[in-house]
């Protein structure tokens, strides 16, 4: 049974509301010490540490930490036709949607001969993390690689954990997805150690340090990203998956139950939250869960997630209150299934991605919507954004002033630099106008 949180009768103050929101008990902070040990080991001992960690956590060290090109080509050749067709279509859709995320260059003219140019430069080199623990995620290869390519990144390294069932090699479907996208630099490594390897490099296997690390992972991956931030950039500290559904009694209880279940099967720490104005609808959703979970091979895992402290049914008085609750939670995935979806959406300001209407389930976004499924978790949607082409771009301002344009502002610069007791600043411009 999912826990229930009854917020009818008036919402509490925001601080209390944040405290009441269901969250997983294990967080990034609790994994930091262990992640630091793993990152430091890779930084100091390189490939030997990666192999030791693979033996310890993945059930076997890979024969080659860097995957040979022939192995990638073989994976592409061996890809089941229906999976290849699905990946090709996903790549096409994500590439089209990502292209719309590239900002245009612009020029602001502030006076005759006074211009500030805005340009967007791609990262030189990025490292992309593709998880591979309880499931295999070729879709994450697409979601990481495509926006980086669209942004114009010239050098891409992809890492994914070695698989026990494949003799310590990266899962062949992961390799095939990389091959379809033209990525040839792939490493069999996972967890916190892989993040450390991307950040600091491992010379003996030809892995040069990257400038940015992106991609989802467990709390140890998220903790490692936190530890290397500043050495490299990161997209976010993505943790366990989560979904919040806002629904009223006009929604289909079976649809909502299926969607809550779909995200719960990612991990025992995954969060599934329903916020509804109808107690009878909440009952109907809960009643629809058992029959849908019993037939799934992931039933044990997803039931643990649904019964955990990170999942709940929240009862509220109105859809406006539901939006307030959702904004406080800041869900990775938000679904809206109500009598007036657009009115609810207008009140939403914090969500990694929003899925509007009964025929826009999160599973669509996981694979084929064209949107990106690498999204902020753990409430980070309140201040962070999902992966996009712009993640791989750095905005740069280019200043171009003529001598006349500079002369017009010299008095202002001198006045401000004098006030700030930085006379050399004023002198640097006066030097150009006193000759």
GROMACS .gro file of C-alpha atoms in nm:
model
  435
    1UNK     CA    1   0.000   0.000   0.000
    2UNK     CA    2   0.126   0.345  -0.089
    3UNK     CA    3   0.135   0.587   0.200
    4UNK     CA    4  -0.122   0.867   0.200
    5UNK     CA    5  -0.059   1.231   0.282
    6UNK     CA    6  -0.379   1.428   0.343
    7UNK     CA    7  -0.333   1.798   0.274
    8UNK     CA    8  -0.700   1.884   0.250
    9UNK     CA    9  -0.823   2.172   0.459
   10UNK     CA   10  -0.543   2.408   0.356
   11UNK     CA   11  -0.181   2.363   0.254
   12UNK     CA   12   0.090   2.421   0.514
   13UNK     CA   13   0.360   2.686   0.475
   14UNK     CA   14   0.618   2.606   0.208
   15UNK     CA   15   0.889   2.498   0.451
   16UNK     CA   16   0.653   2.246   0.607
   17UNK     CA   17   0.528   2.135   0.266
   18UNK     CA   18   0.887   2.065   0.158
   19UNK     CA   19   0.936   1.858   0.472
   20UNK     CA   20   0.620   1.655   0.407
   21UNK     CA   21   0.706   1.563   0.049
   22UNK     CA   22   0.794   1.195   0.006
   23UNK     CA   23   1.161   1.133  -0.061
   24UNK     CA   24   1.391   0.832  -0.069
   25UNK     CA   25   1.583   0.777   0.254
   26UNK     CA   26   1.914   0.724   0.075
   27UNK     CA   27   2.046   1.043  -0.080
   28UNK     CA   28   2.357   1.171  -0.252
   29UNK     CA   29   2.514   1.292   0.074
   30UNK     CA   30   2.505   0.943   0.224
   31UNK     CA   31   2.706   0.809  -0.071
   32UNK     CA   32   2.970   1.082  -0.073
   33UNK     CA   33   3.235   0.914   0.145
   34UNK     CA   34   3.228   0.590  -0.054
   35UNK     CA   35   3.225   0.780  -0.385
   36UNK     CA   36   3.529   0.986  -0.279
   37UNK     CA   37   3.725   0.668  -0.205
   38UNK     CA   38   3.643   0.527  -0.550
   39UNK     CA   39   3.719   0.850  -0.736
   40UNK     CA   40   4.049   0.894  -0.552
   41UNK     CA   41   4.150   0.536  -0.625
   42UNK     CA   42   4.100   0.587  -0.999
   43UNK     CA   43   4.282   0.919  -0.988
   44UNK     CA   44   4.582   0.757  -0.819
   45UNK     CA   45   4.587   0.408  -0.969
   46UNK     CA   46   4.411   0.445  -1.305
   47UNK     CA   47   4.309   0.132  -1.493
   48UNK     CA   48   4.407  -0.100  -1.208
   49UNK     CA   49   4.152   0.069  -0.985
   50UNK     CA   50   3.888   0.052  -1.257
   51UNK     CA   51   3.943  -0.322  -1.296
   52UNK     CA   52   3.933  -0.376  -0.920
   53UNK     CA   53   3.607  -0.183  -0.895
   54UNK     CA   54   3.459  -0.381  -1.183
   55UNK     CA   55   3.544  -0.704  -1.002
   56UNK     CA   56   3.390  -0.573  -0.682
   57UNK     CA   57   3.072  -0.413  -0.813
   58UNK     CA   58   3.002  -0.548  -1.161
   59UNK     CA   59   3.090  -0.913  -1.124
   60UNK     CA   60   3.399  -0.916  -1.341
   61UNK     CA   61   3.664  -0.696  -1.495
   62UNK     CA   62   3.650  -0.633  -1.871
   63UNK     CA   63   3.913  -0.781  -2.100
   64UNK     CA   64   3.956  -0.435  -2.250
   65UNK     CA   65   3.857  -0.124  -2.057
   66UNK     CA   66   3.842   0.065  -2.385
   67UNK     CA   67   3.609  -0.123  -2.614
   68UNK     CA   68   3.774  -0.224  -2.944
   69UNK     CA   69   3.620  -0.074  -3.259
   70UNK     CA   70   3.556  -0.423  -3.396
   71UNK     CA   71   3.339  -0.503  -3.095
   72UNK     CA   72   3.127  -0.192  -3.156
   73UNK     CA   73   3.088  -0.280  -3.525
   74UNK     CA   74   2.988  -0.637  -3.436
   75UNK     CA   75   2.726  -0.506  -3.195
   76UNK     CA   76   2.575  -0.289  -3.468
   77UNK     CA   77   2.571  -0.582  -3.712
   78UNK     CA   78   2.406  -0.806  -3.453
   79UNK     CA   79   2.135  -0.561  -3.349
   80UNK     CA   80   1.785  -0.705  -3.372
   81UNK     CA   81   1.603  -0.530  -3.662
   82UNK     CA   82   1.307  -0.402  -3.460
   83UNK     CA   83   1.540  -0.253  -3.196
   84UNK     CA   84   1.751  -0.091  -3.466
   85UNK     CA   85   1.440   0.061  -3.625
   86UNK     CA   86   1.329   0.194  -3.287
   87UNK     CA   87   1.672   0.343  -3.215
   88UNK     CA   88   1.690   0.501  -3.562
   89UNK     CA   89   1.352   0.667  -3.506
   90UNK     CA   90   1.446   0.781  -3.155
   91UNK     CA   91   1.768   0.933  -3.291
   92UNK     CA   92   1.575   1.115  -3.564
   93UNK     CA   93   1.321   1.260  -3.322
   94UNK     CA   94   1.568   1.362  -3.052
   95UNK     CA   95   1.795   1.518  -3.313
   96UNK     CA   96   1.508   1.727  -3.450
   97UNK     CA   97   1.394   1.843  -3.105
   98UNK     CA   98   1.752   1.913  -2.994
   99UNK     CA   99   1.819   2.133  -3.296
  100UNK     CA  100   1.551   2.371  -3.169
  101UNK     CA  101   1.750   2.411  -2.845
  102UNK     CA  102   2.054   2.574  -3.007
  103UNK     CA  103   2.035   2.949  -2.943
  104UNK     CA  104   2.102   3.191  -3.225
  105UNK     CA  105   2.396   3.429  -3.216
  106UNK     CA  106   2.297   3.791  -3.167
  107UNK     CA  107   2.444   4.142  -3.168
  108UNK     CA  108   2.335   4.421  -2.934
  109UNK     CA  109   2.421   4.770  -3.056
  110UNK     CA  110   2.448   5.016  -2.769
  111UNK     CA  111   2.567   5.312  -2.972
  112UNK     CA  112   2.758   5.398  -3.287
  113UNK     CA  113   3.053   5.157  -3.286
  114UNK     CA  114   2.950   4.996  -2.952
  115UNK     CA  115   2.856   4.631  -2.989
  116UNK     CA  116   2.820   4.325  -2.766
  117UNK     CA  117   2.801   3.999  -2.957
  118UNK     CA  118   2.645   3.688  -2.800
  119UNK     CA  119   2.779   3.358  -2.931
  120UNK     CA  120   2.747   2.997  -2.818
  121UNK     CA  121   3.056   2.776  -2.830
  122UNK     CA  122   3.042   2.396  -2.797
  123UNK     CA  123   3.241   2.214  -2.533
  124UNK     CA  124   3.568   2.073  -2.665
  125UNK     CA  125   3.528   1.728  -2.510
  126UNK     CA  126   3.254   1.562  -2.303
  127UNK     CA  127   3.207   1.238  -2.111
  128UNK     CA  128   2.869   1.069  -2.122
  129UNK     CA  129   2.758   0.820  -1.856
  130UNK     CA  130   2.514   0.545  -1.952
  131UNK     CA  131   2.391   0.336  -1.657
  132UNK     CA  132   2.371  -0.040  -1.678
  133UNK     CA  133   2.280  -0.184  -1.339
  134UNK     CA  134   1.928  -0.325  -1.306
  135UNK     CA  135   1.840  -0.249  -1.669
  136UNK     CA  136   2.002  -0.173  -2.003
  137UNK     CA  137   1.959   0.178  -2.140
  138UNK     CA  138   2.040   0.221  -2.511
  139UNK     CA  139   1.790   0.507  -2.498
  140UNK     CA  140   2.028   0.691  -2.264
  141UNK     CA  141   2.299   0.664  -2.529
  142UNK     CA  142   2.068   0.848  -2.766
  143UNK     CA  143   1.966   1.107  -2.507
  144UNK     CA  144   2.328   1.189  -2.416
  145UNK     CA  145   2.500   1.168  -2.752
  146UNK     CA  146   2.250   1.335  -2.985
  147UNK     CA  147   2.229   1.677  -2.812
  148UNK     CA  148   2.609   1.682  -2.776
  149UNK     CA  149   2.645   1.619  -3.148
  150UNK     CA  150   2.380   1.878  -3.233
  151UNK     CA  151   2.567   2.131  -3.019
  152UNK     CA  152   2.883   2.064  -3.219
  153UNK     CA  153   3.095   1.881  -2.959
  154UNK     CA  154   3.394   1.739  -3.140
  155UNK     CA  155   3.515   1.474  -2.892
  156UNK     CA  156   3.283   1.235  -2.709
  157UNK     CA  157   3.377   0.959  -2.463
  158UNK     CA  158   3.102   0.723  -2.351
  159UNK     CA  159   3.122   0.501  -2.042
  160UNK     CA  160   2.893   0.221  -1.928
  161UNK     CA  161   2.939  -0.051  -1.663
  162UNK     CA  162   3.075  -0.391  -1.765
  163UNK     CA  163   2.807  -0.659  -1.754
  164UNK     CA  164   2.841  -0.986  -1.567
  165UNK     CA  165   2.617  -1.162  -1.820
  166UNK     CA  166   2.842  -1.048  -2.105
  167UNK     CA  167   3.176  -1.153  -1.965
  168UNK     CA  168   3.269  -0.812  -1.829
  169UNK     CA  169   3.192  -0.634  -2.156
  170UNK     CA  170   2.957  -0.342  -2.214
  171UNK     CA  171   2.610  -0.461  -2.306
  172UNK     CA  172   2.600  -0.512  -2.686
  173UNK     CA  173   2.286  -0.301  -2.728
  174UNK     CA  174   2.463  -0.009  -2.561
  175UNK     CA  175   2.757  -0.059  -2.797
  176UNK     CA  176   2.523  -0.083  -3.096
  177UNK     CA  177   2.351   0.245  -3.006
  178UNK     CA  178   2.692   0.411  -2.977
  179UNK     CA  179   2.796   0.266  -3.311
  180UNK     CA  180   2.479   0.389  -3.483
  181UNK     CA  181   2.568   0.739  -3.364
  182UNK     CA  182   2.929   0.715  -3.475
  183UNK     CA  183   3.076   0.711  -3.125
  184UNK     CA  184   3.393   0.501  -3.122
  185UNK     CA  185   3.542   0.598  -2.785
  186UNK     CA  186   3.358   0.368  -2.543
  187UNK     CA  187   3.484   0.239  -2.207
  188UNK     CA  188   3.367  -0.052  -1.993
  189UNK     CA  189   3.351   0.123  -1.660
  190UNK     CA  190   3.076   0.229  -1.424
  191UNK     CA  191   2.985   0.389  -1.095
  192UNK     CA  192   3.175   0.662  -0.915
  193UNK     CA  193   3.508   0.540  -1.050
  194UNK     CA  194   3.396   0.599  -1.409
  195UNK     CA  195   3.305   0.958  -1.327
  196UNK     CA  196   3.649   1.005  -1.172
  197UNK     CA  197   3.814   0.856  -1.480
  198UNK     CA  198   3.631   1.099  -1.708
  199UNK     CA  199   3.720   1.395  -1.489
  200UNK     CA  200   4.090   1.318  -1.440
  201UNK     CA  201   4.170   1.094  -1.734
  202UNK     CA  202   4.348   0.758  -1.743
  203UNK     CA  203   4.655   0.784  -1.965
  204UNK     CA  204   4.731   0.413  -1.991
  205UNK     CA  205   4.401   0.344  -2.169
  206UNK     CA  206   4.410   0.663  -2.377
  207UNK     CA  207   4.133   0.836  -2.186
  208UNK     CA  208   4.190   1.211  -2.186
  209UNK     CA  209   4.009   1.427  -1.928
  210UNK     CA  210   3.678   1.573  -2.039
  211UNK     CA  211   3.532   1.919  -1.978
  212UNK     CA  212   3.179   1.807  -1.891
  213UNK     CA  213   3.023   1.489  -1.749
  214UNK     CA  214   2.656   1.418  -1.818
  215UNK     CA  215   2.413   1.132  -1.776
  216UNK     CA  216   2.195   0.962  -1.514
  217UNK     CA  217   2.308   0.714  -1.252
  218UNK     CA  218   2.259   0.597  -0.895
  219UNK     CA  219   2.344   0.793  -0.579
  220UNK     CA  220   2.713   0.696  -0.603
  221UNK     CA  221   2.735   0.832  -0.957
  222UNK     CA  222   2.556   1.148  -0.843
  223UNK     CA  223   2.791   1.182  -0.546
  224UNK     CA  224   3.095   1.142  -0.770
  225UNK     CA  225   2.963   1.413  -1.001
  226UNK     CA  226   2.929   1.640  -0.700
  227UNK     CA  227   3.290   1.564  -0.601
  228UNK     CA  228   3.440   1.642  -0.943
  229UNK     CA  229   3.229   1.950  -1.010
  230UNK     CA  230   3.472   2.237  -1.046
  231UNK     CA  231   3.734   2.010  -1.201
  232UNK     CA  232   3.480   1.950  -1.478
  233UNK     CA  233   3.128   2.069  -1.541
  234UNK     CA  234   2.830   1.841  -1.475
  235UNK     CA  235   2.472   1.845  -1.596
  236UNK     CA  236   2.308   1.761  -1.262
  237UNK     CA  237   2.332   1.512  -0.977
  238UNK     CA  238   2.070   1.284  -1.125
  239UNK     CA  239   1.955   1.017  -0.882
  240UNK     CA  240   1.670   0.766  -0.870
  241UNK     CA  241   1.385   0.820  -1.113
  242UNK     CA  242   1.061   0.984  -1.002
  243UNK     CA  243   0.716   1.065  -1.135
  244UNK     CA  244   0.442   1.289  -1.000
  245UNK     CA  245   0.094   1.267  -1.152
  246UNK     CA  246  -0.166   1.540  -1.101
  247UNK     CA  247  -0.507   1.387  -1.169
  248UNK     CA  248  -0.871   1.444  -1.085
  249UNK     CA  249  -1.171   1.212  -1.112
  250UNK     CA  250  -1.197   1.266  -1.489
  251UNK     CA  251  -0.870   1.077  -1.542
  252UNK     CA  252  -0.842   0.707  -1.623
  253UNK     CA  253  -0.734   0.525  -1.307
  254UNK     CA  254  -0.577   0.245  -1.513
  255UNK     CA  255  -0.363   0.489  -1.709
  256UNK     CA  256  -0.241   0.660  -1.394
  257UNK     CA  257  -0.169   0.329  -1.217
  258UNK     CA  258   0.028   0.207  -1.519
  259UNK     CA  259   0.233   0.527  -1.528
  260UNK     CA  260   0.315   0.518  -1.157
  261UNK     CA  261   0.424   0.157  -1.199
  262UNK     CA  262   0.635   0.233  -1.507
  263UNK     CA  263   0.875   0.457  -1.319
  264UNK     CA  264   0.876   0.245  -1.002
  265UNK     CA  265   1.037  -0.042  -1.191
  266UNK     CA  266   1.359   0.155  -1.247
  267UNK     CA  267   1.488   0.103  -0.895
  268UNK     CA  268   1.377   0.027  -0.540
  269UNK     CA  269   1.453   0.394  -0.462
  270UNK     CA  270   1.236   0.527  -0.747
  271UNK     CA  271   0.955   0.757  -0.641
  272UNK     CA  272   0.594   0.747  -0.763
  273UNK     CA  273   0.360   1.020  -0.638
  274UNK     CA  274  -0.006   1.082  -0.718
  275UNK     CA  275  -0.156   1.418  -0.625
  276UNK     CA  276  -0.534   1.415  -0.659
  277UNK     CA  277  -0.845   1.603  -0.556
  278UNK     CA  278  -1.051   1.283  -0.530
  279UNK     CA  279  -1.020   1.020  -0.260
  280UNK     CA  280  -1.236   0.777  -0.460
  281UNK     CA  281  -1.002   0.820  -0.758
  282UNK     CA  282  -0.704   0.753  -0.529
  283UNK     CA  283  -0.874   0.432  -0.417
  284UNK     CA  284  -0.934   0.330  -0.779
  285UNK     CA  285  -0.570   0.387  -0.874
  286UNK     CA  286  -0.445   0.190  -0.577
  287UNK     CA  287  -0.685  -0.094  -0.660
  288UNK     CA  288  -0.556  -0.100  -1.018
  289UNK     CA  289  -0.192  -0.147  -0.918
  290UNK     CA  290  -0.180  -0.515  -0.805
  291UNK     CA  291  -0.320  -0.665  -1.125
  292UNK     CA  292  -0.075  -0.465  -1.332
  293UNK     CA  293   0.231  -0.549  -1.122
  294UNK     CA  294   0.166  -0.921  -1.079
  295UNK     CA  295   0.235  -1.000  -1.444
  296UNK     CA  296   0.566  -0.814  -1.460
  297UNK     CA  297   0.910  -0.963  -1.413
  298UNK     CA  298   1.007  -0.648  -1.224
  299UNK     CA  299   0.722  -0.684  -0.973
  300UNK     CA  300   0.938  -0.728  -0.663
  301UNK     CA  301   1.150  -0.424  -0.740
  302UNK     CA  302   0.864  -0.193  -0.829
  303UNK     CA  303   0.655  -0.299  -0.531
  304UNK     CA  304   0.945  -0.208  -0.304
  305UNK     CA  305   0.953   0.135  -0.468
  306UNK     CA  306   0.576   0.189  -0.438
  307UNK     CA  307   0.577   0.085  -0.071
  308UNK     CA  308   0.881   0.298   0.011
  309UNK     CA  309   0.888   0.640   0.181
  310UNK     CA  310   0.959   0.807  -0.153
  311UNK     CA  311   0.616   0.715  -0.295
  312UNK     CA  312   0.276   0.845  -0.185
  313UNK     CA  313  -0.077   0.944  -0.271
  314UNK     CA  314  -0.136   1.307  -0.176
  315UNK     CA  315  -0.491   1.437  -0.130
  316UNK     CA  316  -0.558   1.807  -0.191
  317UNK     CA  317  -0.863   2.034  -0.210
  318UNK     CA  318  -0.807   2.178  -0.558
  319UNK     CA  319  -0.601   2.151  -0.873
  320UNK     CA  320  -0.439   2.483  -0.779
  321UNK     CA  321  -0.324   2.319  -0.456
  322UNK     CA  322  -0.204   2.020  -0.659
  323UNK     CA  323   0.016   2.251  -0.867
  324UNK     CA  324   0.155   2.410  -0.550
  325UNK     CA  325   0.240   2.066  -0.412
  326UNK     CA  326   0.404   1.966  -0.739
  327UNK     CA  327   0.612   2.283  -0.753
  328UNK     CA  328   0.737   2.218  -0.399
  329UNK     CA  329   0.827   1.861  -0.494
  330UNK     CA  330   0.995   1.963  -0.823
  331UNK     CA  331   0.940   1.630  -1.002
  332UNK     CA  332   1.170   1.484  -1.261
  333UNK     CA  333   0.862   1.377  -1.460
  334UNK     CA  334   0.525   1.550  -1.420
  335UNK     CA  335   0.208   1.413  -1.573
  336UNK     CA  336  -0.115   1.615  -1.586
  337UNK     CA  337  -0.441   1.428  -1.645
  338UNK     CA  338  -0.732   1.651  -1.548
  339UNK     CA  339  -1.045   1.818  -1.681
  340UNK     CA  340  -0.840   2.131  -1.762
  341UNK     CA  341  -0.478   2.031  -1.826
  342UNK     CA  342  -0.371   2.367  -1.969
  343UNK     CA  343  -0.495   2.557  -1.662
  344UNK     CA  344  -0.292   2.326  -1.437
  345UNK     CA  345   0.014   2.355  -1.660
  346UNK     CA  346  -0.006   2.735  -1.638
  347UNK     CA  347   0.049   2.705  -1.261
  348UNK     CA  348   0.354   2.478  -1.294
  349UNK     CA  349   0.699   2.636  -1.256
  350UNK     CA  350   0.916   2.340  -1.149
  351UNK     CA  351   0.932   2.015  -1.346
  352UNK     CA  352   1.207   1.842  -1.538
  353UNK     CA  353   0.958   1.762  -1.814
  354UNK     CA  354   0.579   1.786  -1.825
  355UNK     CA  355   0.358   1.530  -1.999
  356UNK     CA  356   0.015   1.672  -2.068
  357UNK     CA  357  -0.299   1.469  -2.130
  358UNK     CA  358  -0.394   1.101  -2.114
  359UNK     CA  359  -0.193   1.007  -2.424
  360UNK     CA  360   0.141   1.160  -2.321
  361UNK     CA  361   0.281   0.908  -2.069
  362UNK     CA  362   0.631   0.939  -1.929
  363UNK     CA  363   0.728   0.621  -2.114
  364UNK     CA  364   0.681   0.816  -2.437
  365UNK     CA  365   0.940   1.066  -2.318
  366UNK     CA  366   1.171   0.786  -2.209
  367UNK     CA  367   1.203   0.670  -2.567
  368UNK     CA  368   1.030   0.837  -2.860
  369UNK     CA  369   0.873   1.174  -2.776
  370UNK     CA  370   1.179   1.361  -2.903
  371UNK     CA  371   1.229   1.522  -2.563
  372UNK     CA  372   1.529   1.430  -2.349
  373UNK     CA  373   1.492   1.184  -2.063
  374UNK     CA  374   1.802   1.293  -1.870
  375UNK     CA  375   1.628   1.517  -1.617
  376UNK     CA  376   1.689   1.668  -1.271
  377UNK     CA  377   1.576   1.454  -0.977
  378UNK     CA  378   1.540   1.494  -0.601
  379UNK     CA  379   1.373   1.835  -0.627
  380UNK     CA  380   1.648   1.983  -0.845
  381UNK     CA  381   1.387   2.075  -1.107
  382UNK     CA  382   1.315   2.375  -0.883
  383UNK     CA  383   1.645   2.525  -0.995
  384UNK     CA  384   1.786   2.299  -1.267
  385UNK     CA  385   1.697   2.182  -1.616
  386UNK     CA  386   1.712   1.863  -1.818
  387UNK     CA  387   1.983   1.771  -2.064
  388UNK     CA  388   1.964   1.957  -2.394
  389UNK     CA  389   2.185   2.085  -2.671
  390UNK     CA  390   2.238   2.402  -2.468
  391UNK     CA  391   2.395   2.191  -2.190
  392UNK     CA  392   2.693   2.139  -2.421
  393UNK     CA  393   2.722   2.506  -2.521
  394UNK     CA  394   2.897   2.791  -2.341
  395UNK     CA  395   2.753   3.138  -2.388
  396UNK     CA  396   3.024   3.393  -2.457
  397UNK     CA  397   2.999   3.769  -2.491
  398UNK     CA  398   3.231   3.934  -2.743
  399UNK     CA  399   3.280   4.308  -2.698
  400UNK     CA  400   3.367   4.531  -2.996
  401UNK     CA  401   3.400   4.909  -2.939
  402UNK     CA  402   3.555   5.170  -3.166
  403UNK     CA  403   3.771   5.451  -3.027
  404UNK     CA  404   3.479   5.692  -3.058
  405UNK     CA  405   3.240   5.457  -2.879
  406UNK     CA  406   3.491   5.405  -2.596
  407UNK     CA  407   3.548   5.779  -2.557
  408UNK     CA  408   3.176   5.831  -2.497
  409UNK     CA  409   3.179   5.616  -2.181
  410UNK     CA  410   3.521   5.703  -2.037
  411UNK     CA  411   3.384   5.955  -1.783
  412UNK     CA  412   3.141   5.694  -1.648
  413UNK     CA  413   3.413   5.430  -1.621
  414UNK     CA  414   3.646   5.672  -1.440
  415UNK     CA  415   3.367   5.776  -1.201
  416UNK     CA  416   3.283   5.417  -1.110
  417UNK     CA  417   3.643   5.298  -1.082
  418UNK     CA  418   3.725   5.594  -0.857
  419UNK     CA  419   3.426   5.515  -0.635
  420UNK     CA  420   3.543   5.153  -0.609
  421UNK     CA  421   3.901   5.266  -0.537
  422UNK     CA  422   4.034   5.089  -0.845
  423UNK     CA  423   4.214   5.376  -1.020
  424UNK     CA  424   4.403   5.152  -1.264
  425UNK     CA  425   4.071   5.053  -1.417
  426UNK     CA  426   3.999   5.414  -1.505
  427UNK     CA  427   4.355   5.469  -1.622
  428UNK     CA  428   4.326   5.177  -1.865
  429UNK     CA  429   4.056   5.361  -2.058
  430UNK     CA  430   4.199   5.710  -2.012
  431UNK     CA  431   4.524   5.583  -2.163
  432UNK     CA  432   4.337   5.530  -2.490
  433UNK     CA  433   4.172   5.871  -2.503
  434UNK     CA  434   4.455   6.096  -2.383
  435UNK     CA  435   4.681   6.034  -2.679
   0.00000   0.00000   0.00000
